[in-house]
mmCIF file of N, CA and C in Angstrom:
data_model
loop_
_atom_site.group_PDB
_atom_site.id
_atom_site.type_symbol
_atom_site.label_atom_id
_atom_site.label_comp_id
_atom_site.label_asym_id
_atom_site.label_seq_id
_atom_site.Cartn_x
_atom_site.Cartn_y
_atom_site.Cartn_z
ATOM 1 N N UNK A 1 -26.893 -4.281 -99.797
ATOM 2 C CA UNK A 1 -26.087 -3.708 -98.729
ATOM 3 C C UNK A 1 -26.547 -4.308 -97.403
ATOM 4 N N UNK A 2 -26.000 -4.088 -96.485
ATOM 5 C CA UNK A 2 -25.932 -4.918 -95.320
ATOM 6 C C UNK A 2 -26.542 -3.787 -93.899
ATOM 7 N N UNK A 3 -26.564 -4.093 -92.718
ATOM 8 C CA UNK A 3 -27.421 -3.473 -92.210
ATOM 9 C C UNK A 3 -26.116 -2.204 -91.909
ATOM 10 N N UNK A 4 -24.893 -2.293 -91.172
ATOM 11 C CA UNK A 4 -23.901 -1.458 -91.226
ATOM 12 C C UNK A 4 -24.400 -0.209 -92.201
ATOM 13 N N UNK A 5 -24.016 -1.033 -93.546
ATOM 14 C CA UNK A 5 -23.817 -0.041 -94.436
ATOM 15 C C UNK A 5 -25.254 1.235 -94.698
ATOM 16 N N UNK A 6 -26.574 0.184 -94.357
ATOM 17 C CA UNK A 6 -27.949 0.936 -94.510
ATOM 18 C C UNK A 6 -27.657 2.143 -93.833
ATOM 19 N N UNK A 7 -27.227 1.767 -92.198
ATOM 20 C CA UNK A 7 -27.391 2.824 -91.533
ATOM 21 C C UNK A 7 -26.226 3.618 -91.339
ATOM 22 N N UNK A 8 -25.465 3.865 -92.086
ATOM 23 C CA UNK A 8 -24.030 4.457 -92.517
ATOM 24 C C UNK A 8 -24.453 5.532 -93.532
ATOM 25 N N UNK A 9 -25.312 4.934 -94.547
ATOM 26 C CA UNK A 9 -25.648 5.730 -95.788
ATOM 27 C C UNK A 9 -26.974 6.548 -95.503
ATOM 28 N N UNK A 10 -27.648 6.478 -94.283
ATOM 29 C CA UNK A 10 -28.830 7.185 -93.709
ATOM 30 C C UNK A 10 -28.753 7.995 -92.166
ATOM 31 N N UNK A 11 -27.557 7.400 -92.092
ATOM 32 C CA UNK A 11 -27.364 8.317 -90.776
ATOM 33 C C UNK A 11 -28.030 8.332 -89.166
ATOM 34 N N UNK A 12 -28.194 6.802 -89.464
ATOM 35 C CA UNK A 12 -28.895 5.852 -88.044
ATOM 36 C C UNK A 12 -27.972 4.856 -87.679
ATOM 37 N N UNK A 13 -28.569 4.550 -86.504
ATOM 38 C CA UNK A 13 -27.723 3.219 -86.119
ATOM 39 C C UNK A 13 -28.215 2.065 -86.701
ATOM 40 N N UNK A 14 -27.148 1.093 -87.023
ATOM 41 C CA UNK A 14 -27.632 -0.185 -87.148
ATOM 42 C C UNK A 14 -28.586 -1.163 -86.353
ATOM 43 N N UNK A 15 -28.905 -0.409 -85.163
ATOM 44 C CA UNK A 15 -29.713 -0.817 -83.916
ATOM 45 C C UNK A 15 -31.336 -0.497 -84.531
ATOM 46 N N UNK A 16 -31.053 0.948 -85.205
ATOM 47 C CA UNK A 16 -32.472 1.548 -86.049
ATOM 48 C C UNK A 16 -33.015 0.901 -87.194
ATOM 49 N N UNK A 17 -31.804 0.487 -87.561
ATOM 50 C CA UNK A 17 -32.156 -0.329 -88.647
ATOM 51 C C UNK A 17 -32.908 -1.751 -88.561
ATOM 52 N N UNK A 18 -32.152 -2.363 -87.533
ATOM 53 C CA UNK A 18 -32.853 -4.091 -87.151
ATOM 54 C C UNK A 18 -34.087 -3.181 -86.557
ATOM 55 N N UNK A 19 -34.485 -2.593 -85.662
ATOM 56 C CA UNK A 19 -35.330 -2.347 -84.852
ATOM 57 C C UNK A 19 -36.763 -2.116 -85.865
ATOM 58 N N UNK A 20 -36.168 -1.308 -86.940
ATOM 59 C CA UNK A 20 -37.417 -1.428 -88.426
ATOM 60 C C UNK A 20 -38.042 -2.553 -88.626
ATOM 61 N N UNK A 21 -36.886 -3.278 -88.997
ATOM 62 C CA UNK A 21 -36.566 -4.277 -89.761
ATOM 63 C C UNK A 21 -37.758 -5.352 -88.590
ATOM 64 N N UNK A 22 -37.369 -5.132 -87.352
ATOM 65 C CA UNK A 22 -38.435 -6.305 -86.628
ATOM 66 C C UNK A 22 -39.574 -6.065 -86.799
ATOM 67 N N UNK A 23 -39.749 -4.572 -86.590
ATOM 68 C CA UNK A 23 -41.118 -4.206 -86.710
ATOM 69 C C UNK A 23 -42.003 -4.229 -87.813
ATOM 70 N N UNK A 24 -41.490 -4.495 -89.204
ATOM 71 C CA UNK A 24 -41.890 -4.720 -90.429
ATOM 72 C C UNK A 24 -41.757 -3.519 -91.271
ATOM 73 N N UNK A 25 -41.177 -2.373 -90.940
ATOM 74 C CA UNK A 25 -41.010 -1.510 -91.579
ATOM 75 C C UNK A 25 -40.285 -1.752 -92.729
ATOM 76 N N UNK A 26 -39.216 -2.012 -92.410
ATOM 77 C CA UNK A 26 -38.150 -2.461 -93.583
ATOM 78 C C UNK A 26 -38.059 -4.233 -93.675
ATOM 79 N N UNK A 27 -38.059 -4.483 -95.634
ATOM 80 C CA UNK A 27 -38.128 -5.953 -95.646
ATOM 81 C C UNK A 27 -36.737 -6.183 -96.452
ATOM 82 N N UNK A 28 -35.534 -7.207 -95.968
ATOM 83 C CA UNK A 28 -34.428 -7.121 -96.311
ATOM 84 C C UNK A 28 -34.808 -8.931 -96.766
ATOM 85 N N UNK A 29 -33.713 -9.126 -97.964
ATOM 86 C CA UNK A 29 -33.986 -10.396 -98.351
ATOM 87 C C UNK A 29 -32.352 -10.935 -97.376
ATOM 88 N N UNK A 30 -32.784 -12.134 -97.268
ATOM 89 C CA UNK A 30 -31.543 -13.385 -96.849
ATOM 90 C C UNK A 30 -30.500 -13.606 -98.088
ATOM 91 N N UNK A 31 -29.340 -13.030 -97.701
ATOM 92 C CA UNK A 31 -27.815 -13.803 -98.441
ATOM 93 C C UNK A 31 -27.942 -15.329 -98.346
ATOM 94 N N UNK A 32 -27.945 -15.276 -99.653
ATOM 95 C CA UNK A 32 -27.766 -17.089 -99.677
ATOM 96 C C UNK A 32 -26.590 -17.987 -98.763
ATOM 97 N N UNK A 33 -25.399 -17.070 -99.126
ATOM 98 C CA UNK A 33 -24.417 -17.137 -98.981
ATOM 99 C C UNK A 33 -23.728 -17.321 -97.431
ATOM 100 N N UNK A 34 -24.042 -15.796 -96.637
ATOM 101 C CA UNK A 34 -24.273 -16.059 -95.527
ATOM 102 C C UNK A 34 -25.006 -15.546 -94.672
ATOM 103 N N UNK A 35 -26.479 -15.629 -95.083
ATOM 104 C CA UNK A 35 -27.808 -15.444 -94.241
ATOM 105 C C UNK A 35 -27.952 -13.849 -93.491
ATOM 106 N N UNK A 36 -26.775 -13.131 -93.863
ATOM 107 C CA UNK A 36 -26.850 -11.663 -93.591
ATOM 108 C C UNK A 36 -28.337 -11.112 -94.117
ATOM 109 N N UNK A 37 -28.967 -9.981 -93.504
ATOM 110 C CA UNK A 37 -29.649 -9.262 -93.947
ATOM 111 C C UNK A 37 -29.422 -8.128 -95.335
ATOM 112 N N UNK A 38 -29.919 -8.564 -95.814
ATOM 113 C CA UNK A 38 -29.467 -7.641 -97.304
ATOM 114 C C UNK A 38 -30.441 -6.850 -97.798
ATOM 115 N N UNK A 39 -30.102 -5.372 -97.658
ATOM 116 C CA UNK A 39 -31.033 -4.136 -98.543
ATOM 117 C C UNK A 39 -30.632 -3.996 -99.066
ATOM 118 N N UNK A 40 -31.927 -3.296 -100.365
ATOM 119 C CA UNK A 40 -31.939 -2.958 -101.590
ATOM 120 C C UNK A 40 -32.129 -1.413 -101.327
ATOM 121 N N UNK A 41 -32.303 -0.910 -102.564
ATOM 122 C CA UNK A 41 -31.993 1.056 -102.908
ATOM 123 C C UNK A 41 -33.333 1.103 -102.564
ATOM 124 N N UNK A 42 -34.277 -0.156 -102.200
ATOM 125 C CA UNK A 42 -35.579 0.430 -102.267
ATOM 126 C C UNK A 42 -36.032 0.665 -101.015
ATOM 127 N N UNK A 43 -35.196 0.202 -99.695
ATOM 128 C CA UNK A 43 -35.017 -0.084 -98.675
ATOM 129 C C UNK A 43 -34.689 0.868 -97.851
ATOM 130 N N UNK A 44 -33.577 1.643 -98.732
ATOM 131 C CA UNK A 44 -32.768 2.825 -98.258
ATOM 132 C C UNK A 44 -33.704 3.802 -98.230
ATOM 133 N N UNK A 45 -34.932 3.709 -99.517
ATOM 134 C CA UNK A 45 -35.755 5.301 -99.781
ATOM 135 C C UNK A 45 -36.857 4.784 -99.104
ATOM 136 N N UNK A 46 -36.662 3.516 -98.392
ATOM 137 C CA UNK A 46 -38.200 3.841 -97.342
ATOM 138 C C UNK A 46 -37.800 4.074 -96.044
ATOM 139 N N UNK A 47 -36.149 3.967 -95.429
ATOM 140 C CA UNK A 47 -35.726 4.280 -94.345
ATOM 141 C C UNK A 47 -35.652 6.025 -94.799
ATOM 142 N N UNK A 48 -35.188 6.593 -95.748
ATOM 143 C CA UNK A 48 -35.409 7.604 -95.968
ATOM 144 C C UNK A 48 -36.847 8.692 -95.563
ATOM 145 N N UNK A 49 -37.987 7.515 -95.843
ATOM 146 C CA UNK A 49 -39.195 8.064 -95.611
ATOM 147 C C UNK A 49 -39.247 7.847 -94.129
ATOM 148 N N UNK A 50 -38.986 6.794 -93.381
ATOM 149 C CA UNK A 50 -39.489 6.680 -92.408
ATOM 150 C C UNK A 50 -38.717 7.767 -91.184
ATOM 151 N N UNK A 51 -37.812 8.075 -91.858
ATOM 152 C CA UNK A 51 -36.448 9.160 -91.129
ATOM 153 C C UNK A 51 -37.056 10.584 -91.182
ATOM 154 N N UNK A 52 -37.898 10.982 -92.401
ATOM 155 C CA UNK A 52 -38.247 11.986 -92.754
ATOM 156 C C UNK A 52 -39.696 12.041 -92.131
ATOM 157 N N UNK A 53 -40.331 11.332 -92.258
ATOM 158 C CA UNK A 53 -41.624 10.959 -90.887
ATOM 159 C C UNK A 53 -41.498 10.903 -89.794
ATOM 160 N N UNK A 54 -40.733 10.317 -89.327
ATOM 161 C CA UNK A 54 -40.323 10.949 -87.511
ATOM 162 C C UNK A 54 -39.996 12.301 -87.486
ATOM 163 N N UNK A 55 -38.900 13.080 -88.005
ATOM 164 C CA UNK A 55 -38.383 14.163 -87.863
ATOM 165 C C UNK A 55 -39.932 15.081 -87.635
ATOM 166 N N UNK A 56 -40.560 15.065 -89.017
ATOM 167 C CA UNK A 56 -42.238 16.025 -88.855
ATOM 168 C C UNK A 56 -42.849 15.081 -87.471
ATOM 169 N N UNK A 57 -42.800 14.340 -86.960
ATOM 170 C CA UNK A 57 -43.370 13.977 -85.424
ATOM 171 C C UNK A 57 -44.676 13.172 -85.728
ATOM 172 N N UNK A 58 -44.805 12.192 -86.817
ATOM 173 C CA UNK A 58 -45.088 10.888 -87.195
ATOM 174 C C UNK A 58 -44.345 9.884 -86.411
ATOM 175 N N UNK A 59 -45.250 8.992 -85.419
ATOM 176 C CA UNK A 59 -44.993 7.746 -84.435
ATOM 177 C C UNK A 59 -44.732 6.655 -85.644
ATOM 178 N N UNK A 60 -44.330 5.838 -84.955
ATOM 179 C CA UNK A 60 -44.079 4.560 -86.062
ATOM 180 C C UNK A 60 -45.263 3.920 -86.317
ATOM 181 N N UNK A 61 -46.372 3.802 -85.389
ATOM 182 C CA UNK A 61 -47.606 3.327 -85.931
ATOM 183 C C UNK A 61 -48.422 4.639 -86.947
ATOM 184 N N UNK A 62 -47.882 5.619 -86.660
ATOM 185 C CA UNK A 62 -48.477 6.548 -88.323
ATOM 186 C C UNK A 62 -47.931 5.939 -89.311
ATOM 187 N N UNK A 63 -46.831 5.616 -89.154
ATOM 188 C CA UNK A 63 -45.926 5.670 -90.641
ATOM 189 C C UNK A 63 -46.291 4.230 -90.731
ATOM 190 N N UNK A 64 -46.328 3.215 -90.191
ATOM 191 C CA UNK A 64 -46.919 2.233 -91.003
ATOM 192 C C UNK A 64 -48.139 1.945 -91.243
ATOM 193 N N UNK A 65 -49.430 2.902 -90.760
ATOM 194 C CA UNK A 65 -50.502 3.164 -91.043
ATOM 195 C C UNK A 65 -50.100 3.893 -92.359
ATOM 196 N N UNK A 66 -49.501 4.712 -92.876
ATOM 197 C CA UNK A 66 -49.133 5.425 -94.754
ATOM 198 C C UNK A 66 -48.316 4.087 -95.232
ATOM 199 N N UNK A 67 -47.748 3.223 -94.421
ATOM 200 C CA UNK A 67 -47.279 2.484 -95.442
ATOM 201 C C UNK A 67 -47.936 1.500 -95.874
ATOM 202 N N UNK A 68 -49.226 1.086 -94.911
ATOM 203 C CA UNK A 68 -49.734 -0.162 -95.335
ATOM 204 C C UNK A 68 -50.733 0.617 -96.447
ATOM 205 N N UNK A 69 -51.555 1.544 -96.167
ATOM 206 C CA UNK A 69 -52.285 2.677 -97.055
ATOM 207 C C UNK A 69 -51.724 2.339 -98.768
ATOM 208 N N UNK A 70 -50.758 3.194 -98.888
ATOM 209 C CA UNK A 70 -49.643 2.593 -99.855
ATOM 210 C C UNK A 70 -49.532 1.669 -100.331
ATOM 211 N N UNK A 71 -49.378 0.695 -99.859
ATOM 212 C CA UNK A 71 -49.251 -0.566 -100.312
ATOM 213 C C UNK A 71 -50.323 -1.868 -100.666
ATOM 214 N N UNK A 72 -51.543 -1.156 -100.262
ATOM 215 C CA UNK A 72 -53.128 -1.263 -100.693
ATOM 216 C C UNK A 72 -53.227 -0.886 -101.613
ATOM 217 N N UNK A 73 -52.660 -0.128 -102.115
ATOM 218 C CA UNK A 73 -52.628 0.967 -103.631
ATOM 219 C C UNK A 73 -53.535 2.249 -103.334
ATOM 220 N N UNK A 74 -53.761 2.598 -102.380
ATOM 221 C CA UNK A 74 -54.300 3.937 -101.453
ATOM 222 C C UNK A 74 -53.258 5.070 -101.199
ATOM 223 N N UNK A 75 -54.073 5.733 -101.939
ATOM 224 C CA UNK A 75 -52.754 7.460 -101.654
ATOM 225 C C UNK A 75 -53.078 7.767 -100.313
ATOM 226 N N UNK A 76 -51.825 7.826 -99.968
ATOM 227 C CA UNK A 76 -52.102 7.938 -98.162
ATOM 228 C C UNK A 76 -52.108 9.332 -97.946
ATOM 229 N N UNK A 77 -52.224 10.134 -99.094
ATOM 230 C CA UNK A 77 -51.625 11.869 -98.419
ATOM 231 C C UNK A 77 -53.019 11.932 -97.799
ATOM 232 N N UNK A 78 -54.455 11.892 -97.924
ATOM 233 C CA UNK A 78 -54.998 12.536 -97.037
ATOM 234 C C UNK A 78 -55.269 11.932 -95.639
ATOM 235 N N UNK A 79 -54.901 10.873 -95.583
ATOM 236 C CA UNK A 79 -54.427 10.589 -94.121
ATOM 237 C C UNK A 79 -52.985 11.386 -93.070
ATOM 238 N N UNK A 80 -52.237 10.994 -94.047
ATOM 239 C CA UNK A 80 -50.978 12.494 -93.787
ATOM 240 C C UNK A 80 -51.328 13.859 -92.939
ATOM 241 N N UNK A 81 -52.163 14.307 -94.030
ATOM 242 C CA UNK A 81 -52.825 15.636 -93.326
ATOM 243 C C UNK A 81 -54.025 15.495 -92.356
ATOM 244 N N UNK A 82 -54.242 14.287 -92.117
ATOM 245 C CA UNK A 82 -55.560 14.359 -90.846
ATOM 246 C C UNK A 82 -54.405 13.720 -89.398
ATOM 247 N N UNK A 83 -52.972 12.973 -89.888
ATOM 248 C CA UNK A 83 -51.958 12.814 -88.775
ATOM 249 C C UNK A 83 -51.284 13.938 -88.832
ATOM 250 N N UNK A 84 -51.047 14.514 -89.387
ATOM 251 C CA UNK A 84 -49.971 15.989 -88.883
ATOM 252 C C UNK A 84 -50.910 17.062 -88.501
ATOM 253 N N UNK A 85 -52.328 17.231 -88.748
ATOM 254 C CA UNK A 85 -52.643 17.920 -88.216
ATOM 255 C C UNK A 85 -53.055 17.618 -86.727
ATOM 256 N N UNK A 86 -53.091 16.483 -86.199
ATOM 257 C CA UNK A 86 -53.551 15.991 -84.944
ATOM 258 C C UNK A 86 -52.246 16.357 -84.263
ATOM 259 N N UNK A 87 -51.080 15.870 -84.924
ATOM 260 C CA UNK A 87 -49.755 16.072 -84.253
ATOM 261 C C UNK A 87 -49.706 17.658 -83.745
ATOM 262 N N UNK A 88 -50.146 18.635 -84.423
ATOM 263 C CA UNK A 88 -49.866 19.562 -84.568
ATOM 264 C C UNK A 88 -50.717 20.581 -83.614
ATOM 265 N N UNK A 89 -51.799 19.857 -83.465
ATOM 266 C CA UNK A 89 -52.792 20.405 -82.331
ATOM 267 C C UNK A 89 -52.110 20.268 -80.835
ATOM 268 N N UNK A 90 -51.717 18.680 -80.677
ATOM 269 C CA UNK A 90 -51.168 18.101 -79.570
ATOM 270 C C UNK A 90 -49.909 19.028 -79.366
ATOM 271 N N UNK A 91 -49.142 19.253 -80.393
ATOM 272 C CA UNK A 91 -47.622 19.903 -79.965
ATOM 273 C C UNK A 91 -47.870 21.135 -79.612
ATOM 274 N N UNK A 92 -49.136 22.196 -80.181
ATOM 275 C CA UNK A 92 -49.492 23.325 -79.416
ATOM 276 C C UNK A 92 -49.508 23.147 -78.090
ATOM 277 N N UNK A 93 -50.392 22.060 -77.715
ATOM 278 C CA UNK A 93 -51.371 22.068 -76.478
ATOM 279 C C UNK A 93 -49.515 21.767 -75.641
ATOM 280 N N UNK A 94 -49.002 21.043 -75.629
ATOM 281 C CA UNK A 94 -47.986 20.870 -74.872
ATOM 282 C C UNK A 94 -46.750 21.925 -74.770
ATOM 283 N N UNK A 95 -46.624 22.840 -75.991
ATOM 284 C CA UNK A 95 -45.977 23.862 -76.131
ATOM 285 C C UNK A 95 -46.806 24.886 -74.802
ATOM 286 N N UNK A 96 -48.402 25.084 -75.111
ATOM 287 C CA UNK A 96 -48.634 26.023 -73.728
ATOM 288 C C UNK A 96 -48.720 25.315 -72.765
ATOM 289 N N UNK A 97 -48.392 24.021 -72.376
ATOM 290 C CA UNK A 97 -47.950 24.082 -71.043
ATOM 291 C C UNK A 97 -46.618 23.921 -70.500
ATOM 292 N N UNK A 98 -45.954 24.017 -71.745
ATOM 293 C CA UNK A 98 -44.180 23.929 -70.911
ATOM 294 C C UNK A 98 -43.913 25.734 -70.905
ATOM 295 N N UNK A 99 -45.050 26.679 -71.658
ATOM 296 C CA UNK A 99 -44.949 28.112 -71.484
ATOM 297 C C UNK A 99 -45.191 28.494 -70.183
ATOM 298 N N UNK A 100 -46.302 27.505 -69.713
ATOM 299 C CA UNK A 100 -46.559 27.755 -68.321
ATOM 300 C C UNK A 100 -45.798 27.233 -67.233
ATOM 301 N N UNK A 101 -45.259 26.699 -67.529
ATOM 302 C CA UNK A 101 -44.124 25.666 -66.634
ATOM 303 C C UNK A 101 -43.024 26.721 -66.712
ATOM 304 N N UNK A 102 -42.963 27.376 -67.262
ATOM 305 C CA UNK A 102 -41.619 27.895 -67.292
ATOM 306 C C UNK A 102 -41.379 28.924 -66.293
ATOM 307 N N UNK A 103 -43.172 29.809 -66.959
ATOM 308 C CA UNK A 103 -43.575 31.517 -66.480
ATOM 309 C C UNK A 103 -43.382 30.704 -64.561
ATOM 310 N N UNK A 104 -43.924 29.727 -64.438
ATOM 311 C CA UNK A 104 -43.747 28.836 -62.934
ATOM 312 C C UNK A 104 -42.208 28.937 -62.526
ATOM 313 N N UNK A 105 -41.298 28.153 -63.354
ATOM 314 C CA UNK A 105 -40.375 28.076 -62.874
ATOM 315 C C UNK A 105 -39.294 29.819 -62.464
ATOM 316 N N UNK A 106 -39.667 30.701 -63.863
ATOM 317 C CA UNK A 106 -39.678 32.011 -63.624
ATOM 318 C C UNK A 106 -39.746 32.856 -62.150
ATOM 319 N N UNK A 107 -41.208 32.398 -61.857
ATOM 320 C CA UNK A 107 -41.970 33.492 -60.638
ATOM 321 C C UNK A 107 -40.981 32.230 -59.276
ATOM 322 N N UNK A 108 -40.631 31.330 -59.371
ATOM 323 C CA UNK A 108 -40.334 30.384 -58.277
ATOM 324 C C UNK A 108 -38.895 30.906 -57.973
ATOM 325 N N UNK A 109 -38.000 31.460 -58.606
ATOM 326 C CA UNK A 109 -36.654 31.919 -58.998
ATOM 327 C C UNK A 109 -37.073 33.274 -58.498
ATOM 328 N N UNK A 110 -37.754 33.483 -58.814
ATOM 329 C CA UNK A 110 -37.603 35.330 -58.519
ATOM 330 C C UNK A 110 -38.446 35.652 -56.809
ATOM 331 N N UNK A 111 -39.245 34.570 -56.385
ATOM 332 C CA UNK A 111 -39.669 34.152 -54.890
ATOM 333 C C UNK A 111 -38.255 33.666 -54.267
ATOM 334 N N UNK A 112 -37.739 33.219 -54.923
ATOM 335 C CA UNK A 112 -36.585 32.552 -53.961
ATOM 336 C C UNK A 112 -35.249 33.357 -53.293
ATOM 337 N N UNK A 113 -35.042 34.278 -54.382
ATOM 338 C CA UNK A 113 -34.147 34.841 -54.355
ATOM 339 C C UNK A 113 -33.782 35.566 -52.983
ATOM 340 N N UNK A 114 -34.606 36.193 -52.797
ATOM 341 C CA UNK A 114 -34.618 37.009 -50.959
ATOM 342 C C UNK A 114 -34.555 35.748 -50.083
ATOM 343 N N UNK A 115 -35.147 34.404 -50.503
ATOM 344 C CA UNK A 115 -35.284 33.486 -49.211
ATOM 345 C C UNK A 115 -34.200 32.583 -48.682
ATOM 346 N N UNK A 116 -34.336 32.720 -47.364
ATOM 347 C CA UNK A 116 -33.163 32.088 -46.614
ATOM 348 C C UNK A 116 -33.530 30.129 -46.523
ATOM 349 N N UNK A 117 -32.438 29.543 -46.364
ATOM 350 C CA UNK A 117 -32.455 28.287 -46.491
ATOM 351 C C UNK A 117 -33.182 27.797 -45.301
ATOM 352 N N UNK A 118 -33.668 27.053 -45.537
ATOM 353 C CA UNK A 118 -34.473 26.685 -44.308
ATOM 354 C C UNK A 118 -34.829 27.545 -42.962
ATOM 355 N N UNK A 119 -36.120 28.519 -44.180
ATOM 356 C CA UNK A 119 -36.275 29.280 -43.150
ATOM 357 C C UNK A 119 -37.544 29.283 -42.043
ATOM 358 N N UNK A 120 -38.339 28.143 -42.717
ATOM 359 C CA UNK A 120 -39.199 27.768 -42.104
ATOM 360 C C UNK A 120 -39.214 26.562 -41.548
ATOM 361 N N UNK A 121 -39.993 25.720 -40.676
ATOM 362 C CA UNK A 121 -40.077 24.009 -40.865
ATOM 363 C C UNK A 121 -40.605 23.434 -41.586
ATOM 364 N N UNK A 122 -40.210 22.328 -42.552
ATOM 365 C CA UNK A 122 -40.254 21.585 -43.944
ATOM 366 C C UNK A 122 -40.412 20.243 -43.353
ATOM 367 N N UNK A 123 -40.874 19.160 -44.501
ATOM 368 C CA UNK A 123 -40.299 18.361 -44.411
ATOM 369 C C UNK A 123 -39.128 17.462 -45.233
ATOM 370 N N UNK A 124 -39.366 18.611 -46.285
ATOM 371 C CA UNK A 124 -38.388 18.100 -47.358
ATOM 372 C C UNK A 124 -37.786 19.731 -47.737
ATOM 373 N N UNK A 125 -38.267 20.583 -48.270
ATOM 374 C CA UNK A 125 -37.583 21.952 -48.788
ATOM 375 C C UNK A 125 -38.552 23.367 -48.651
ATOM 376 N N UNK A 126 -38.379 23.428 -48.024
ATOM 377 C CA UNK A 126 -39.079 25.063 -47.018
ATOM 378 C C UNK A 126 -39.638 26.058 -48.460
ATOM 379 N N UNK A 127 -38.612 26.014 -50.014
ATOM 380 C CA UNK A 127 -38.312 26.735 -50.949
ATOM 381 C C UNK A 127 -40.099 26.300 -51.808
ATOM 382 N N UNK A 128 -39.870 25.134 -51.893
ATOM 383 C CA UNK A 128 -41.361 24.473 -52.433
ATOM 384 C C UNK A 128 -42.461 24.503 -51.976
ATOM 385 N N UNK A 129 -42.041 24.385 -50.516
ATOM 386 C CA UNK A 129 -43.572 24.018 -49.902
ATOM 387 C C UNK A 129 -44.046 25.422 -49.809
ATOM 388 N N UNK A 130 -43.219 26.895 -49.890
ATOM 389 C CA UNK A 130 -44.030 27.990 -49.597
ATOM 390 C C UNK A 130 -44.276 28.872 -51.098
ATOM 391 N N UNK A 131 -44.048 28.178 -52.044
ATOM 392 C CA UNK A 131 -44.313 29.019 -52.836
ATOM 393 C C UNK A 131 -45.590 28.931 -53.444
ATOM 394 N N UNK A 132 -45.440 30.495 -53.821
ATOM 395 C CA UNK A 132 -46.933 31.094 -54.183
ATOM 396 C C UNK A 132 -46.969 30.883 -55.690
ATOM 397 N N UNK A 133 -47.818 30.213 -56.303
ATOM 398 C CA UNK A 133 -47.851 29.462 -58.094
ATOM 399 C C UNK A 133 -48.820 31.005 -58.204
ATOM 400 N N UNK A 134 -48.157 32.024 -59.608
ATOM 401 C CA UNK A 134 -48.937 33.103 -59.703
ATOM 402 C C UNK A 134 -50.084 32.953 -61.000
ATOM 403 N N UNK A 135 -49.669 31.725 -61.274
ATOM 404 C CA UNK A 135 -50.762 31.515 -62.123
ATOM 405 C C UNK A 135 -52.297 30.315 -62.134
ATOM 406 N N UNK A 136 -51.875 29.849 -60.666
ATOM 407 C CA UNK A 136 -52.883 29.275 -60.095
ATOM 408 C C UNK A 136 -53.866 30.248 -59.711
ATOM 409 N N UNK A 137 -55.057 30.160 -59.831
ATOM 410 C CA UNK A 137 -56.578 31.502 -59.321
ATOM 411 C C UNK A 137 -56.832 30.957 -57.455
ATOM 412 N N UNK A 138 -56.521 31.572 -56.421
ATOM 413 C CA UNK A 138 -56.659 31.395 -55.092
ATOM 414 C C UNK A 138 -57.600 30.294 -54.780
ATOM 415 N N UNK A 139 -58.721 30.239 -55.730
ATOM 416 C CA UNK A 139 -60.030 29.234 -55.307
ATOM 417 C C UNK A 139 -59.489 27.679 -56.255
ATOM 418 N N UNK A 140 -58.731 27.823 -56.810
ATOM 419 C CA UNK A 140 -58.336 26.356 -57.800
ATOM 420 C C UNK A 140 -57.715 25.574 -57.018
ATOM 421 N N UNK A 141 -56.628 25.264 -56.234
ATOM 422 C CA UNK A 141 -56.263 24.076 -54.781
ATOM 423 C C UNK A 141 -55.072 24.332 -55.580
ATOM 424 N N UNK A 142 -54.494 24.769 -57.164
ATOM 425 C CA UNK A 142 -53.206 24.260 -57.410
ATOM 426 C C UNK A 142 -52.302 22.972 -57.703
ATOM 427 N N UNK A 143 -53.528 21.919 -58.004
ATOM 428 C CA UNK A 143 -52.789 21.098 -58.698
ATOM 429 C C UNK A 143 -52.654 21.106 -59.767
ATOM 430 N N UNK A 144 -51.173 20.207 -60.228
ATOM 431 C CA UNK A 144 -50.797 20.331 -61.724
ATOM 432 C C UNK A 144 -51.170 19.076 -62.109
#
């Protein structure tokens, strides 16, 4: 099958597909005929894997770190579980700070509401420069 059709039958673009394909993910043999890129079913179930590895939040250098693993003749699952669990630490740590970004954007909305538009002198937005961050501690300066 041809690159169209790969990413027709997987539900990517053909852009995803070459873009593998450069990177060495996917290995397509040459049409004799006319030098098209041509996959095999075996091609399809490693775009399959590699589709199903991004989605769990595997980078493309994980997944070809399990594929070269693999292809050493090395069971890559316990590497698997030492990358998803790293993933998984990281997506906490960024989950509490878009919690905090929010409870921010929250208390900034509910400061604003009484305030008049330029009610002070600014140099850009009177709304920003006076607000009080309630989850900054008075002695911390408040940077993010």
């Amino acid at each position: 099958m041809y690159v169209k059709q790969l990413a027709k039958l997987t539900g990517v673009t053909a852009d995803t597909v070459r873009h593998y394909t450069r990177i060495g993910l996917l290995s397509p043999t040459r049409s004799q005929a006319n030098g098209y890129q041509c996959f095999s079913k075996a091609d399809q179930q490693r775009l399959q894997f590699i589709i199903s590895a991004r989605k769990l939040g595997f980078s493309l250098k994980d997944i070809q770190q399990l594929i070269s693993r693999s292809e050493q003749g090395h069971c890559p699952c316990p590497l698997t579980r030492q990358i998803i669990a790293k993933r998984l630490e990281e997506t906490e740590a960024l989950f509490q700070e878009t919690l905090k970004l929010r409870a921010r954007m929250q208390a900034a909305l509910k400061q604003w509401e009484a305030a008049q538009d330029g009610a002070v002198p600014s140099d850009v937005c009177s709304l920003i420069e006076t607000f009080i961050d309630p989850l900054v501690e008075p002695n911390e300066g408040g940077d993010v």
